[in-house]
Short mmCIF file of C-alpha atoms in Angstrom, two decimals:
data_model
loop_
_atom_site.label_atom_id
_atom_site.label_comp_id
_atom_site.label_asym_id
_atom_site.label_seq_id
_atom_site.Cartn_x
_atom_site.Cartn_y
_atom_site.Cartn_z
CA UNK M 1 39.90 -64.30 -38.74
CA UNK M 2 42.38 -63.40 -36.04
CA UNK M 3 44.94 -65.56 -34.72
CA UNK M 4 45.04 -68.55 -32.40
CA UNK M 5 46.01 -66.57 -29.63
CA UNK M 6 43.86 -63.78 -30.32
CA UNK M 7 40.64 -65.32 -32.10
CA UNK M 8 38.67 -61.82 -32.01
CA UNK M 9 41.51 -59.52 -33.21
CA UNK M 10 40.30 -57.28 -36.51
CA UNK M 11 36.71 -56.94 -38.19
CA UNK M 12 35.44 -56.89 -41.87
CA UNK M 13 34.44 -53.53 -43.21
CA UNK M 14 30.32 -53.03 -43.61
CA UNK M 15 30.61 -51.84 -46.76
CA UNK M 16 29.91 -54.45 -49.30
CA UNK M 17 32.47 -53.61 -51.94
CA UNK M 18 35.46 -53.78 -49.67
CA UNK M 19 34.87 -56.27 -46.57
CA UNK M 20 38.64 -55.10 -45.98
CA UNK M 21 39.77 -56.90 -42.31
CA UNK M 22 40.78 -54.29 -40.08
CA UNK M 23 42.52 -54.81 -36.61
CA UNK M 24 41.66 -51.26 -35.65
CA UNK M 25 38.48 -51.12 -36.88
CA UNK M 26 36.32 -48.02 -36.70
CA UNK M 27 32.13 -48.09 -34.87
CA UNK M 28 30.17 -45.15 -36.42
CA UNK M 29 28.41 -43.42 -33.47
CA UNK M 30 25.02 -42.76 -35.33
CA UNK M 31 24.84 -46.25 -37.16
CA UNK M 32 26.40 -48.37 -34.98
CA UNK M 33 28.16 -50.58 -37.64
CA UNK M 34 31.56 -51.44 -38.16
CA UNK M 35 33.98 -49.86 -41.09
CA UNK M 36 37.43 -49.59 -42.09
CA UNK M 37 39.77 -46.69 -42.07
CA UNK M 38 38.52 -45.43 -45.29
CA UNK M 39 34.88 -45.80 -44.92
CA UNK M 40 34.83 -44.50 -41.02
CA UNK M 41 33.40 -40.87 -42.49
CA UNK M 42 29.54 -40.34 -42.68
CA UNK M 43 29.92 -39.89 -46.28
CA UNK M 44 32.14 -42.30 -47.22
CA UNK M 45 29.79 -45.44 -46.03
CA UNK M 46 26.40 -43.27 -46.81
CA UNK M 47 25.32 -43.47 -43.17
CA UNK M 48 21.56 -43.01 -42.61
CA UNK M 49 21.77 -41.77 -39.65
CA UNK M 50 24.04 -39.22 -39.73
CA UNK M 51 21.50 -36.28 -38.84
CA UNK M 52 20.47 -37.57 -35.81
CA UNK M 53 22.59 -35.87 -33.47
CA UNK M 54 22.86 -32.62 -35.52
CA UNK M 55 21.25 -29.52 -34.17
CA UNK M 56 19.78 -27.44 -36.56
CA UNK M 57 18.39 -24.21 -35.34
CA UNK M 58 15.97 -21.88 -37.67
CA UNK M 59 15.56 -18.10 -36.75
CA UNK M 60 11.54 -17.00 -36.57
CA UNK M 61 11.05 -14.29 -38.85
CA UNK M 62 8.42 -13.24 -37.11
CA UNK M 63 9.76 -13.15 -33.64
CA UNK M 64 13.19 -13.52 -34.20
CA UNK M 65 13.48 -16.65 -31.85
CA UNK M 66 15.65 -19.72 -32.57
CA UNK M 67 13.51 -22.69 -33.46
CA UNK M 68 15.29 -26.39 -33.22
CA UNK M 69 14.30 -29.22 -35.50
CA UNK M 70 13.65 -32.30 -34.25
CA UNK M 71 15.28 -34.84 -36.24
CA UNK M 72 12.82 -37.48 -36.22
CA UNK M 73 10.45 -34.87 -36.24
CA UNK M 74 8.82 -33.07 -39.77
CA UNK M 75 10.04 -29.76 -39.96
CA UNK M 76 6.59 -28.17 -40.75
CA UNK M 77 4.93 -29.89 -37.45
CA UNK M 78 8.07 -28.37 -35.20
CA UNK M 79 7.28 -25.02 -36.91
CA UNK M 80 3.62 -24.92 -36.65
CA UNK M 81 4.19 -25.67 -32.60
CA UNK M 82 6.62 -22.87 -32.38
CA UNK M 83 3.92 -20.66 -34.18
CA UNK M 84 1.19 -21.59 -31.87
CA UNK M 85 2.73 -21.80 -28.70
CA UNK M 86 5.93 -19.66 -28.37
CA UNK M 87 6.15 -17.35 -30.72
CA UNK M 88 5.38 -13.42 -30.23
CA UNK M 89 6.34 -10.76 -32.77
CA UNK M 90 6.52 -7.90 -30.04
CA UNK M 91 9.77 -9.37 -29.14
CA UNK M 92 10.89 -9.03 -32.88
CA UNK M 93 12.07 -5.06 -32.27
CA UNK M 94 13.45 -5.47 -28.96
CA UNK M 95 16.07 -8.28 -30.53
CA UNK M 96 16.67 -6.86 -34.08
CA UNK M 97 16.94 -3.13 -32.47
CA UNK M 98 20.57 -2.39 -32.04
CA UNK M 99 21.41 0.15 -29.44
CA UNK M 100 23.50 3.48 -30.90
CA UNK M 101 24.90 6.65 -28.88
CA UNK M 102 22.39 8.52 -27.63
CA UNK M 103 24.73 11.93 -29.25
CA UNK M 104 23.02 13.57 -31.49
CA UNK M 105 24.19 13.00 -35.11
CA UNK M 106 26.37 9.93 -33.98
CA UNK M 107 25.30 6.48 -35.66
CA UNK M 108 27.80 4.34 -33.62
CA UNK M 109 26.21 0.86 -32.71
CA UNK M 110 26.76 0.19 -29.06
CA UNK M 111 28.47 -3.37 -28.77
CA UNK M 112 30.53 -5.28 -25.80
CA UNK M 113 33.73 -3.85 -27.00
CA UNK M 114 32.87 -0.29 -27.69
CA UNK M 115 30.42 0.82 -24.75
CA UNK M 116 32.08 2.91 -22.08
CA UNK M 117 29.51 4.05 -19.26
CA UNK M 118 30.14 7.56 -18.05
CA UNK M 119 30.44 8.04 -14.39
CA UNK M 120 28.85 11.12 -13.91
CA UNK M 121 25.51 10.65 -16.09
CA UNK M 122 25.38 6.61 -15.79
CA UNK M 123 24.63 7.05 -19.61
CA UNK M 124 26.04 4.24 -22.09
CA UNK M 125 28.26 6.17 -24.49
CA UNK M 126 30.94 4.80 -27.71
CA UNK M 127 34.31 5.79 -27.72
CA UNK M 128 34.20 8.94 -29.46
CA UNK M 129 31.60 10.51 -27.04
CA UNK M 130 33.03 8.96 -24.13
CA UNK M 131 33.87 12.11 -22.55
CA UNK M 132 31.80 14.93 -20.97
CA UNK M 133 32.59 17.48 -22.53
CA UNK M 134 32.27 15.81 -25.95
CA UNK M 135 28.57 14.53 -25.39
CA UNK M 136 27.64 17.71 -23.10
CA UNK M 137 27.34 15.53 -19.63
CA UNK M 138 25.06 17.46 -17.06
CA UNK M 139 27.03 16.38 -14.44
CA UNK M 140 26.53 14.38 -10.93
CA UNK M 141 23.34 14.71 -9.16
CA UNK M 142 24.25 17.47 -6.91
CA UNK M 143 23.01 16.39 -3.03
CA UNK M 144 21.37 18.60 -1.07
CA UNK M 145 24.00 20.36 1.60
CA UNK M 146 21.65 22.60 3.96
CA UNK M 147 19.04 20.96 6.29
CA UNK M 148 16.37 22.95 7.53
CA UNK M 149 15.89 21.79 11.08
CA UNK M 150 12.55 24.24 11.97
CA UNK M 151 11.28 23.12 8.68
CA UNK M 152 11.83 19.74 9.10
CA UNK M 153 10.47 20.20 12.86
CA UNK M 154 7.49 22.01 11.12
CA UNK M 155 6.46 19.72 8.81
CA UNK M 156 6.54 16.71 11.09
CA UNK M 157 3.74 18.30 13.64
CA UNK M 158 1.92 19.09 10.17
CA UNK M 159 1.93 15.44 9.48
CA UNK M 160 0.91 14.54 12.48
CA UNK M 161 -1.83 16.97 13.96
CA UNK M 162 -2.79 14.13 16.45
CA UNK M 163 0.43 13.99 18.39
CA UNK M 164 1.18 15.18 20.96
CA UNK M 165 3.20 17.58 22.46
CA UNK M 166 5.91 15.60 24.16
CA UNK M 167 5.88 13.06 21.73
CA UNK M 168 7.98 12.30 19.14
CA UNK M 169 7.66 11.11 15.71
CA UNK M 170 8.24 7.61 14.22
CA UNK M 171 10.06 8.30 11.70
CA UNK M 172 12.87 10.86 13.41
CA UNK M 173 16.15 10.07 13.85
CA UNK M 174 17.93 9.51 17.35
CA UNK M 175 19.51 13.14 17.33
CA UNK M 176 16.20 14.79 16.45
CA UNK M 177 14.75 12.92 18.99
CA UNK M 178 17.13 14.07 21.87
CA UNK M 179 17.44 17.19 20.88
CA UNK M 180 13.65 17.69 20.87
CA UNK M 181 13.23 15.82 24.09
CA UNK M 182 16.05 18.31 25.87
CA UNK M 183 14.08 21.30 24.25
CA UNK M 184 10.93 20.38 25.96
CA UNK M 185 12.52 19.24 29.22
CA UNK M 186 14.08 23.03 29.26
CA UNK M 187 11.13 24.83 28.61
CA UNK M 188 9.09 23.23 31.14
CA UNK M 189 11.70 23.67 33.49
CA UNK M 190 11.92 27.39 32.52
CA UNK M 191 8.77 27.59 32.94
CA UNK M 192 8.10 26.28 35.83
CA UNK M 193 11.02 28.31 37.21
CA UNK M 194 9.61 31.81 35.90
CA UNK M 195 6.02 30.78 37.96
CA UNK M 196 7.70 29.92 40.94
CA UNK M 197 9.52 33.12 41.12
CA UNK M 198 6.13 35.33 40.50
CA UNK M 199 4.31 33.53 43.07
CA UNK M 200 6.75 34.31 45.61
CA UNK M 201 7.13 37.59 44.94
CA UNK M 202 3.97 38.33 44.87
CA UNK M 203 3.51 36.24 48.65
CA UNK M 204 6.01 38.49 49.81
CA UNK M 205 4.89 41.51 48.40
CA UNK M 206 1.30 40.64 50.20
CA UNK M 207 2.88 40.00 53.26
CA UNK M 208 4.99 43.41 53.61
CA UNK M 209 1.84 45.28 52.62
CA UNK M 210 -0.47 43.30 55.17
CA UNK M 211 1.86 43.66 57.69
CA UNK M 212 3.25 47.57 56.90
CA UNK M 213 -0.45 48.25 58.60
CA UNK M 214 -0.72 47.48 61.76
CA UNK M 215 3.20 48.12 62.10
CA UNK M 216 3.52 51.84 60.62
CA UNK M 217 2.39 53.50 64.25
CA UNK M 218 5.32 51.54 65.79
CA UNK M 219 7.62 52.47 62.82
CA UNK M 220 6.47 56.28 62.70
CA UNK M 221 6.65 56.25 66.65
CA UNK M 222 10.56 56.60 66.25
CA UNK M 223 10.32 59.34 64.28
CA UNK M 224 12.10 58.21 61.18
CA UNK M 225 10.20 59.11 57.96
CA UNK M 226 9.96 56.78 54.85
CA UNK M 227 12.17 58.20 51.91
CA UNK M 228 11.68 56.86 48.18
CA UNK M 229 14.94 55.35 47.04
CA UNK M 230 14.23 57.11 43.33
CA UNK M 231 12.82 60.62 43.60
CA UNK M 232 13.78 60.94 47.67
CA UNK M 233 9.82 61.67 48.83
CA UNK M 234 9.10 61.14 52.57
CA UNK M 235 6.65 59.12 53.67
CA UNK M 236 5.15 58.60 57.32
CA UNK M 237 4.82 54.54 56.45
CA UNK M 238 5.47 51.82 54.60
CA UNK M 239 2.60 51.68 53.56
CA UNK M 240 2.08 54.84 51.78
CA UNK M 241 5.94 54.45 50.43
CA UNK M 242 4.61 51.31 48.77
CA UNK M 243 1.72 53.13 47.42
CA UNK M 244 3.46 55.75 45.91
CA UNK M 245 6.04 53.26 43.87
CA UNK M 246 3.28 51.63 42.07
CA UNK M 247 1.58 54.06 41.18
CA UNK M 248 3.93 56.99 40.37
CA UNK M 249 7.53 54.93 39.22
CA UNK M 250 6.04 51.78 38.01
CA UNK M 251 4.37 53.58 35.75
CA UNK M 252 6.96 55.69 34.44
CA UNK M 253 9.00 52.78 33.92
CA UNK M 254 7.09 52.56 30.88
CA UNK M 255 7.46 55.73 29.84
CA UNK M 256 11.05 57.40 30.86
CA UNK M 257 12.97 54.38 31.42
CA UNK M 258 13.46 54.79 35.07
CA UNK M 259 15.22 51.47 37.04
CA UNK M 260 13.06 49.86 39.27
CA UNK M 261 13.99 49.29 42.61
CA UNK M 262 13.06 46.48 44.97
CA UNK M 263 12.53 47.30 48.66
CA UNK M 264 13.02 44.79 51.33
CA UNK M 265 10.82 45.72 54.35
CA UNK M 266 11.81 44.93 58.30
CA UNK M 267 9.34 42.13 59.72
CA UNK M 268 9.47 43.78 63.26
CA UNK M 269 9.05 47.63 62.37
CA UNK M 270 7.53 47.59 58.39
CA UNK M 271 10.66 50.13 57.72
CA UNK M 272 11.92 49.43 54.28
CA UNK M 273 15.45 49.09 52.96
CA UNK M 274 16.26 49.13 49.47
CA UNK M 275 19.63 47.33 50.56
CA UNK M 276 19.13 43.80 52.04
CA UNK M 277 22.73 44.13 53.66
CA UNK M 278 20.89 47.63 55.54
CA UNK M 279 18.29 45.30 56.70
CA UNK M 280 20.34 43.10 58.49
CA UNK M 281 22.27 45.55 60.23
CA UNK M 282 18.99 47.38 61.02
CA UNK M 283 17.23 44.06 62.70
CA UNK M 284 21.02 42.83 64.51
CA UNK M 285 21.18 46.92 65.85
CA UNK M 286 17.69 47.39 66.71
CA UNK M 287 15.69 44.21 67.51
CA UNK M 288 18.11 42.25 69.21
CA UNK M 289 19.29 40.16 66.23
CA UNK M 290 16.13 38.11 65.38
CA UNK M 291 13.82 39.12 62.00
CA UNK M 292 11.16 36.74 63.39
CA UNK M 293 7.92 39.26 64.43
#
């Protein structure tokens, strides 16, 4: 076989009834032997291994799985492990169930190529219905547009009845927080403003009427009489002017509506002005220029 220079060239077919030399000889993948060009099929030389790389796969009826056989394997041990191991009938419906439109009346099996989701209801839908108006889409969810802020304010001290009153909530956001901080900054500045200003009026309204006493003999030696700014009533003092304001005007403020005036009384003679530019003219004219008692 072959030739001198090439000893190993061709091979004898397997198959007994032909032995043919072939110099492009054919190896079977499963058996491993050697065969000509008309015995290289499976069939041809009866190969008796030709199922050994097939893959056979047999669908569960019972869970609709795929089941391989093993080649080497018997068919009925391979199906009793699948039985006892891996198979599970719920899983039968959820394979075998085809998905349809959910219209009403419409029987149209939902695959790859005829599925068109609709934007506005995220719903799966066929072709037909793909529309809104033909399978009667409710529309986008619709977000909410108005914010409540006192509500929201209200319902975050009812969450938290242990907080307290400068403090602000975990879960706020950075404008609530600012604007809740600059709310409470401005109130207790308010506040405190509205206090100071009653405290000093009422220290200067103790100090004119302490000091309209001892004062009014100096202030009624010049002969000048007290006169009420509002109803024009004389009065021998400061004292008794002062007197008569509270208790006759300041309470009919309540009742006819009548403005309230504010006197500013003289340190040196108790005399009262119900213009502060008066005053000063009436200290520079008659006490040399200094308010100081």
């Amino acid at each position: 076989m072959g030739t001198p220079e090439f000893p190993n060239l061709g091979k004898h077919c397997m198959v007994e009834d032909c032995r043919q030399i072939d110099f492009l000889p054919f190896t079977c993948d499963r058996c491993s032997q050697v065969f000509c060009l008309e015995h290289r099929s499976y069939v041809k030389h009866q190969c008796t291994k030709a199922d050994k790389n097939d893959v056979t796969v047999v669908i569960c009826p019972l869970c609709a799985k795929g089941v391989r056989l093993i080649p080497d394997q018997d068919p009925n041990i391979t199906w009793e492990s699948h039985v006892n191991t891996d198979c599970d009938p719920s899983n039968y419906e959820k394979v075998t169930k085809k998905r349809k439109c959910p219209v009403p009346g419409c029987r149209e099996v939902l695959t790859f190529s005829n599925t068109i989701k609709c934007r506005d209801c995220t719903v799966d839908h066929c072709l037909k219905h793909r529309f809104g108006l033909d399978h009667k889409c409710p529309g986008p969810k619709k977000p909410e547009t108005t914010f409540s802020f006192m509500g929201g304010v209200s319902r975050s001290r009812k969450d938290s009845p242990s907080q307290r009153p400068g403090q602000v909530p975990a879960g706020s956001s950075r404008w609530s927080a600012s604007l809740l901080s600059a709310a409470s900054s401005f109130r207790a500045s308010t506040e405190a403003g509205i206090a100071k200003l009653g405290s000093e009026f009422n220290r200067a309204f103790q100090i004119a009427k302490e000091g309209a006493g001892p004062s009014s003999s100096n202030g009624s030696g010049t002969g000048e009489a007290e006169v009420c700014p509002q109803c024009s009533a004389k009065f021998a003092s400061v004292t008794a002017l002062v007197d008569h304001v509270q208790k006759v005007h300041e309470n009919t403020n309540n009742r006819g509506g009548v403005r309230k005036v504010t006197i500013d009384v003289c340190p040196k003679c108790s005399r009262g002005f119900r213009d502060p530019v008066s005053l000063v003219e009436h200290v520079e004219r008659d006490h040399g220029g200094t308010s100081r008692a």
